[in-house]
Short mmCIF file of C-alpha atoms in Angstrom, two decimals:
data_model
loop_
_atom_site.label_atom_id
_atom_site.label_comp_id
_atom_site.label_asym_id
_atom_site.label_seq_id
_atom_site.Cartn_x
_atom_site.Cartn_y
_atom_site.Cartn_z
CA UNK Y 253 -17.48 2.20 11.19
CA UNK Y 254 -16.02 -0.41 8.70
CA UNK Y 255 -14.08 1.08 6.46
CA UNK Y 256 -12.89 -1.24 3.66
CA UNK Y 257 -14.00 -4.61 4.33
CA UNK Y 258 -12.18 -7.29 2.20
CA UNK Y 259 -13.27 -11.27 1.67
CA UNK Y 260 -11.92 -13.40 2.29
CA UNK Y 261 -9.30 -13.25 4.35
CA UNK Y 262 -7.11 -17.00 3.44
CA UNK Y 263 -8.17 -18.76 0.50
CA UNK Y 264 -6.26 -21.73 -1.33
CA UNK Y 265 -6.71 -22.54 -5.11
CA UNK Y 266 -6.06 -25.00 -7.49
CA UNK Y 267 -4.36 -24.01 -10.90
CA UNK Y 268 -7.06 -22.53 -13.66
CA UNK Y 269 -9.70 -22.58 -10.73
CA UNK Y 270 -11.57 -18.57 -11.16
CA UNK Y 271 -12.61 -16.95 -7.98
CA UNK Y 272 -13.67 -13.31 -6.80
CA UNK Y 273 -12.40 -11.40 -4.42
CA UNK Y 274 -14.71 -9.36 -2.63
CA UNK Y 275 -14.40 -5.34 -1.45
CA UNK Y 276 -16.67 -3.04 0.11
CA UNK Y 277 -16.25 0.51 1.25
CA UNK Y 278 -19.59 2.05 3.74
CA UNK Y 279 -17.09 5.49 2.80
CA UNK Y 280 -18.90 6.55 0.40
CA UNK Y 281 -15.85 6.98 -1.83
CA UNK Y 282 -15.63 7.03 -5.21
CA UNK Y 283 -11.86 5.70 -5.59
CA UNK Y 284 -11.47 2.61 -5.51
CA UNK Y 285 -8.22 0.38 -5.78
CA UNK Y 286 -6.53 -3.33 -6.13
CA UNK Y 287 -2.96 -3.60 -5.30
CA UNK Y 288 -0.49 -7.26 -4.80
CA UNK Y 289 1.23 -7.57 -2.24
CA UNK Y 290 4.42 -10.11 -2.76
CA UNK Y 291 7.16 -10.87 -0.25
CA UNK Y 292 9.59 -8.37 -0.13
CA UNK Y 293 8.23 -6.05 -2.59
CA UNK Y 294 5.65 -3.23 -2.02
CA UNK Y 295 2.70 -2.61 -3.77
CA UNK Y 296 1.41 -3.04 -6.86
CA UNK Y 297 -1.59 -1.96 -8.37
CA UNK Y 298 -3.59 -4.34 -10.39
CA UNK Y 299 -6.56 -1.92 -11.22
CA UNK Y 300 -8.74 0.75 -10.01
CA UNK Y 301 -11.90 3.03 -9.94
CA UNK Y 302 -12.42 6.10 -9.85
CA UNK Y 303 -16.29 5.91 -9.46
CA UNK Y 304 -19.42 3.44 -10.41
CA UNK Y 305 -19.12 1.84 -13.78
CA UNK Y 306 -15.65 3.46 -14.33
CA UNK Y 307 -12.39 1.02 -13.92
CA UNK Y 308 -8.95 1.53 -15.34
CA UNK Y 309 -5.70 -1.04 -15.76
CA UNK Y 310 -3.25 -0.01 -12.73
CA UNK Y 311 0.58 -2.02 -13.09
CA UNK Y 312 0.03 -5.36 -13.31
CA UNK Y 313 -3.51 -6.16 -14.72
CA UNK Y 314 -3.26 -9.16 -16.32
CA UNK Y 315 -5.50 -12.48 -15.25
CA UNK Y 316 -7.02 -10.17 -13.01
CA UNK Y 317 -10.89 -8.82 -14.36
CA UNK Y 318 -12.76 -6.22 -12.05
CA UNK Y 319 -16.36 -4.37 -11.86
CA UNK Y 320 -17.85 -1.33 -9.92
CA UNK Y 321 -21.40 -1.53 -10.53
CA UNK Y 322 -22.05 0.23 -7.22
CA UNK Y 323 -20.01 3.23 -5.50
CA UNK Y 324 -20.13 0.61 -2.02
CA UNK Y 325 -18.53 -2.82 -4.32
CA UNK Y 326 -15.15 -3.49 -6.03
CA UNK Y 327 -15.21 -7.20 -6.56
CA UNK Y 328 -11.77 -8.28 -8.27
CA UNK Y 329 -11.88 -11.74 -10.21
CA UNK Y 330 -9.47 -14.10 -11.09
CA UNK Y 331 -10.52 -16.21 -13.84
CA UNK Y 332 -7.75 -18.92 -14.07
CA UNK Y 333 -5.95 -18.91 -11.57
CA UNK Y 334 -1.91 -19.65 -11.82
CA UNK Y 335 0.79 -20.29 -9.14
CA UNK Y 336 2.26 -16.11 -10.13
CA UNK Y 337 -1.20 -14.93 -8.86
CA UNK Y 338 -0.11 -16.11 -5.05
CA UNK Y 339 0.16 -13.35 -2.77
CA UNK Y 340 -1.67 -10.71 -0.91
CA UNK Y 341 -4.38 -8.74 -1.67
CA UNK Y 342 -5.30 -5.12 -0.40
CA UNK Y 343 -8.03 -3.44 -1.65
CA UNK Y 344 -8.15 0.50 -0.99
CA UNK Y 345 -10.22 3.03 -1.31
CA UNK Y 346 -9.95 7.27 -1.17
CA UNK Y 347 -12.44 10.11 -0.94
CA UNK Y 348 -10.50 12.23 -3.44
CA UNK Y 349 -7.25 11.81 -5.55
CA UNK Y 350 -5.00 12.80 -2.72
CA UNK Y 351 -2.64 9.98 -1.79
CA UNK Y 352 -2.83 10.83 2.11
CA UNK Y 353 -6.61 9.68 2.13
CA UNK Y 354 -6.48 6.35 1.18
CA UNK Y 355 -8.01 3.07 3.14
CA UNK Y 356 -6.72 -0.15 2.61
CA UNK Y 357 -8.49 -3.49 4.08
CA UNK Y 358 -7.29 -5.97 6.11
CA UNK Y 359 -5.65 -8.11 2.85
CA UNK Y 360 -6.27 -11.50 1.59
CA UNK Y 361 -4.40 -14.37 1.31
CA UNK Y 362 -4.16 -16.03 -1.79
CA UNK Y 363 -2.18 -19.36 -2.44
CA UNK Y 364 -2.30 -20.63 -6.07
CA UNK Y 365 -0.80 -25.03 -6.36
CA UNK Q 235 7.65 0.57 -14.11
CA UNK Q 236 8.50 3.23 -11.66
CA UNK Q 237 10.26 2.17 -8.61
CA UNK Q 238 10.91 3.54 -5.53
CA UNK Q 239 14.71 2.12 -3.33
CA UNK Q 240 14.00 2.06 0.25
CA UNK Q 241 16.49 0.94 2.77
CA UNK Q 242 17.08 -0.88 4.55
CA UNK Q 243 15.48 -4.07 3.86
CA UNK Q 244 15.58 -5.00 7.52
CA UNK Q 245 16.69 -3.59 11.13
CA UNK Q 246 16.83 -5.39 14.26
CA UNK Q 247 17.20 -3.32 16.90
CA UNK Q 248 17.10 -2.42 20.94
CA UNK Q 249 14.15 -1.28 22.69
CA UNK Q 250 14.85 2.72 23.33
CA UNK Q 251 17.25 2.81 20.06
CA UNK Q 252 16.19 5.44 17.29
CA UNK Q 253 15.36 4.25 14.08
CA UNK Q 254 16.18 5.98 10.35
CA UNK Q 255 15.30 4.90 6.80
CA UNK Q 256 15.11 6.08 3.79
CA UNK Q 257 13.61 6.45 0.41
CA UNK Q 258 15.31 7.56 -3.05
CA UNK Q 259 13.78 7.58 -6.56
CA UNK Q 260 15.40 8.86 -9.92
CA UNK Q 261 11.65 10.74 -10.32
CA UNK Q 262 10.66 13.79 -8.75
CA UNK Q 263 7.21 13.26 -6.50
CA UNK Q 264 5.06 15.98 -5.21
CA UNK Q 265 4.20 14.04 -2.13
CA UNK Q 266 6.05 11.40 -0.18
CA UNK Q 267 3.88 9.17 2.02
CA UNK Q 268 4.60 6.76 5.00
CA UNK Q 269 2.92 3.75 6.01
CA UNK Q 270 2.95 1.23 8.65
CA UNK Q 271 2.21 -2.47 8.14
CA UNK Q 272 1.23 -4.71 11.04
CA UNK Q 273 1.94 -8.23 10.63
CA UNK Q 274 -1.80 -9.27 8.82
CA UNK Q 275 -2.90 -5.86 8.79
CA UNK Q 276 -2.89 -3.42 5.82
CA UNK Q 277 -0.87 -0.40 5.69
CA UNK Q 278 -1.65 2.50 7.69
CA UNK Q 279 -0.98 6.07 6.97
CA UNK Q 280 1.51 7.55 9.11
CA UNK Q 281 2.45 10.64 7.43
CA UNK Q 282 2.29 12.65 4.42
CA UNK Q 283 4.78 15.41 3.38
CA UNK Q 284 3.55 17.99 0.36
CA UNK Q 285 6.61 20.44 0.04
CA UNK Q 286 10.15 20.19 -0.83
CA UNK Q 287 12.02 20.16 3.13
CA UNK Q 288 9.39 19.59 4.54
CA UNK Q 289 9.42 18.59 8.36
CA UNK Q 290 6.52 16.53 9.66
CA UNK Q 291 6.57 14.97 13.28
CA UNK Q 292 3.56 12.47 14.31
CA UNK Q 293 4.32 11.69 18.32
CA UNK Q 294 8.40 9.72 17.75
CA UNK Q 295 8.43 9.52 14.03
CA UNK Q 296 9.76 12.17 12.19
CA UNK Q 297 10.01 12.29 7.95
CA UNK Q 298 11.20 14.79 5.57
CA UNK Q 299 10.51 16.24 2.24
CA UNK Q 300 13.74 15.45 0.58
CA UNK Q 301 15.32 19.27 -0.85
CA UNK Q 302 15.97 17.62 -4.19
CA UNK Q 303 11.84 15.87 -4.28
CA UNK Q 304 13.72 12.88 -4.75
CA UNK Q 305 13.65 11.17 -1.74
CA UNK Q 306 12.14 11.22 2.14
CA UNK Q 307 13.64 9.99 5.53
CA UNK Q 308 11.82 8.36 8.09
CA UNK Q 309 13.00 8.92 11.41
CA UNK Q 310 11.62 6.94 15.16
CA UNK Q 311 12.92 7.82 18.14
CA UNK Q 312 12.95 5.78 21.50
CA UNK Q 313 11.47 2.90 19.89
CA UNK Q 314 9.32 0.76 21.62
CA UNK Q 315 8.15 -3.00 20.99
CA UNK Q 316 5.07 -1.85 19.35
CA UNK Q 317 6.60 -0.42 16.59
CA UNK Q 318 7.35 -3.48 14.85
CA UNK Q 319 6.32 -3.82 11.29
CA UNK Q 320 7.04 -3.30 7.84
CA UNK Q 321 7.12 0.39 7.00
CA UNK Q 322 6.71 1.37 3.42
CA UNK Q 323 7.11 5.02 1.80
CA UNK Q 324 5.19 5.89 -1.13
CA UNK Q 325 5.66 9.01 -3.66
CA UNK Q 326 3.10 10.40 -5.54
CA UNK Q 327 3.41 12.63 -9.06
CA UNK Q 328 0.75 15.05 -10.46
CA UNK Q 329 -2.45 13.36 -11.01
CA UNK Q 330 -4.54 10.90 -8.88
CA UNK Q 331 -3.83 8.53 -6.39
CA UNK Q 332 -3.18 5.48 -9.13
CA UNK Q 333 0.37 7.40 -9.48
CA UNK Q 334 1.00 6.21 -6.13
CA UNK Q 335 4.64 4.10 -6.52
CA UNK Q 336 5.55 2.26 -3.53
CA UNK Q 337 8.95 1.00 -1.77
CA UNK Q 338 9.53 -2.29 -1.16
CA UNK Q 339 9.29 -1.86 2.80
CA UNK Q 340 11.63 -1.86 6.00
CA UNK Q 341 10.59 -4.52 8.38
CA UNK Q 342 11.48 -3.36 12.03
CA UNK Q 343 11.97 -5.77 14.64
CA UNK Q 344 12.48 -4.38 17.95
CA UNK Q 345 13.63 -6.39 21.02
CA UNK Q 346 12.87 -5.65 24.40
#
């Protein structure tokens, strides 16, 4: 049983360099969620889903692009990346809207010079 | 945006000591959440509360429904060195889980 599987876990990029972060949920679950991580702080959500083909701006959406062509994959992209977008990464995901049934992955790493 | 104050930033404490910390907001929530962070891990649900003085226990921890909805303790007793980690309360208003507002985290280090 997976659960949320997140790639990958450490990455380093260079300034304006685009990558995609990669979720998948094996749930079944239509919400589906992107929150930052920075030191000291709790989370913040960048954007989420609530089902295929559906995505919504959460706090702090800018530079950040996502998708949800299938109910399984959340991928979130970064298109040029900046030194602000450093931190960590947790996607999520939920069976309904209730806060108490939420999933998070493992995290990823990010490091923007 | 919305923000949650959770204290204290930090504990250090003795194996066997009990722990407490706490979450206030200026907001009313309809359900107060706690998490548990291990160091490269993602948060884990601990446990939820859903009503106004509400009393939940999960083995040693202990939270409440604050009387006022605006805030939730977090209570571990006889701690042991396993329970180190960054614990994080979350509130959550009417409407779906994208209204979930985190704190900024208590990191516990316990020493043997």
């Amino acid at each position: 049983n997976a659960g949320v599987t997140q790639t990958p876990k450490f990455r380093i990029l260079k300034i304006g360099q685009s990558m995609t972060l990669q979720c998948t949920q094996d749930m079944n679950h239509n919400y589906m969620y992107w929150y930052r991580q920075d030191p000291g702080m709790g989370l913040k959500l960048i954007y989420y889903s609530v089902g295929a083909g559906i995505t919504d701006k959460g706090e702090v959406p800018n530079g950040y692009n996502v998708s949800r062509s299938t109910t399984e994959d959340f991928p979130l992209r970064l298109e040029l990346a900046a030194p602000s977008q450093t931190s960590v990464y947790f996607c999520a995901s939920t069976e309904g809207q209730a806060g108490n049934t939420i999933y998070f992955g493992e995290g990823s790493w990010l490091t923007v010079v | 945006g919305q923000q949650l104050n959770q204290s204290p930033q930090s504990m250090f404490i003795q194996e066997g000591e009990d722990v407490s910390m706490n979450c206030t907001s200026s907001s009313i929530f309809n359900t107060w959440l706690w998490y548990k962070q291990d160091p490269g891990e993602g948060p884990v649900l601990l446990i939820a509360l859903y009503k106004a003085g509400e009393l939940t226990s999960n083995g040693r921890l202990t939270a409440q429904f604050g009387i006022t909805r605006k805030d939730s303790f977090l209570n571990i007793s006889a701690s042991i060195p396993s329970d180190v980690g960054i614990y994080f309360c979350a509130g959550q208003r009417k409407g779906g889980s994208e209204k979930l507002v985190f704190g900024k985290g208590t990191k516990l280090t316990v020493n043997p």
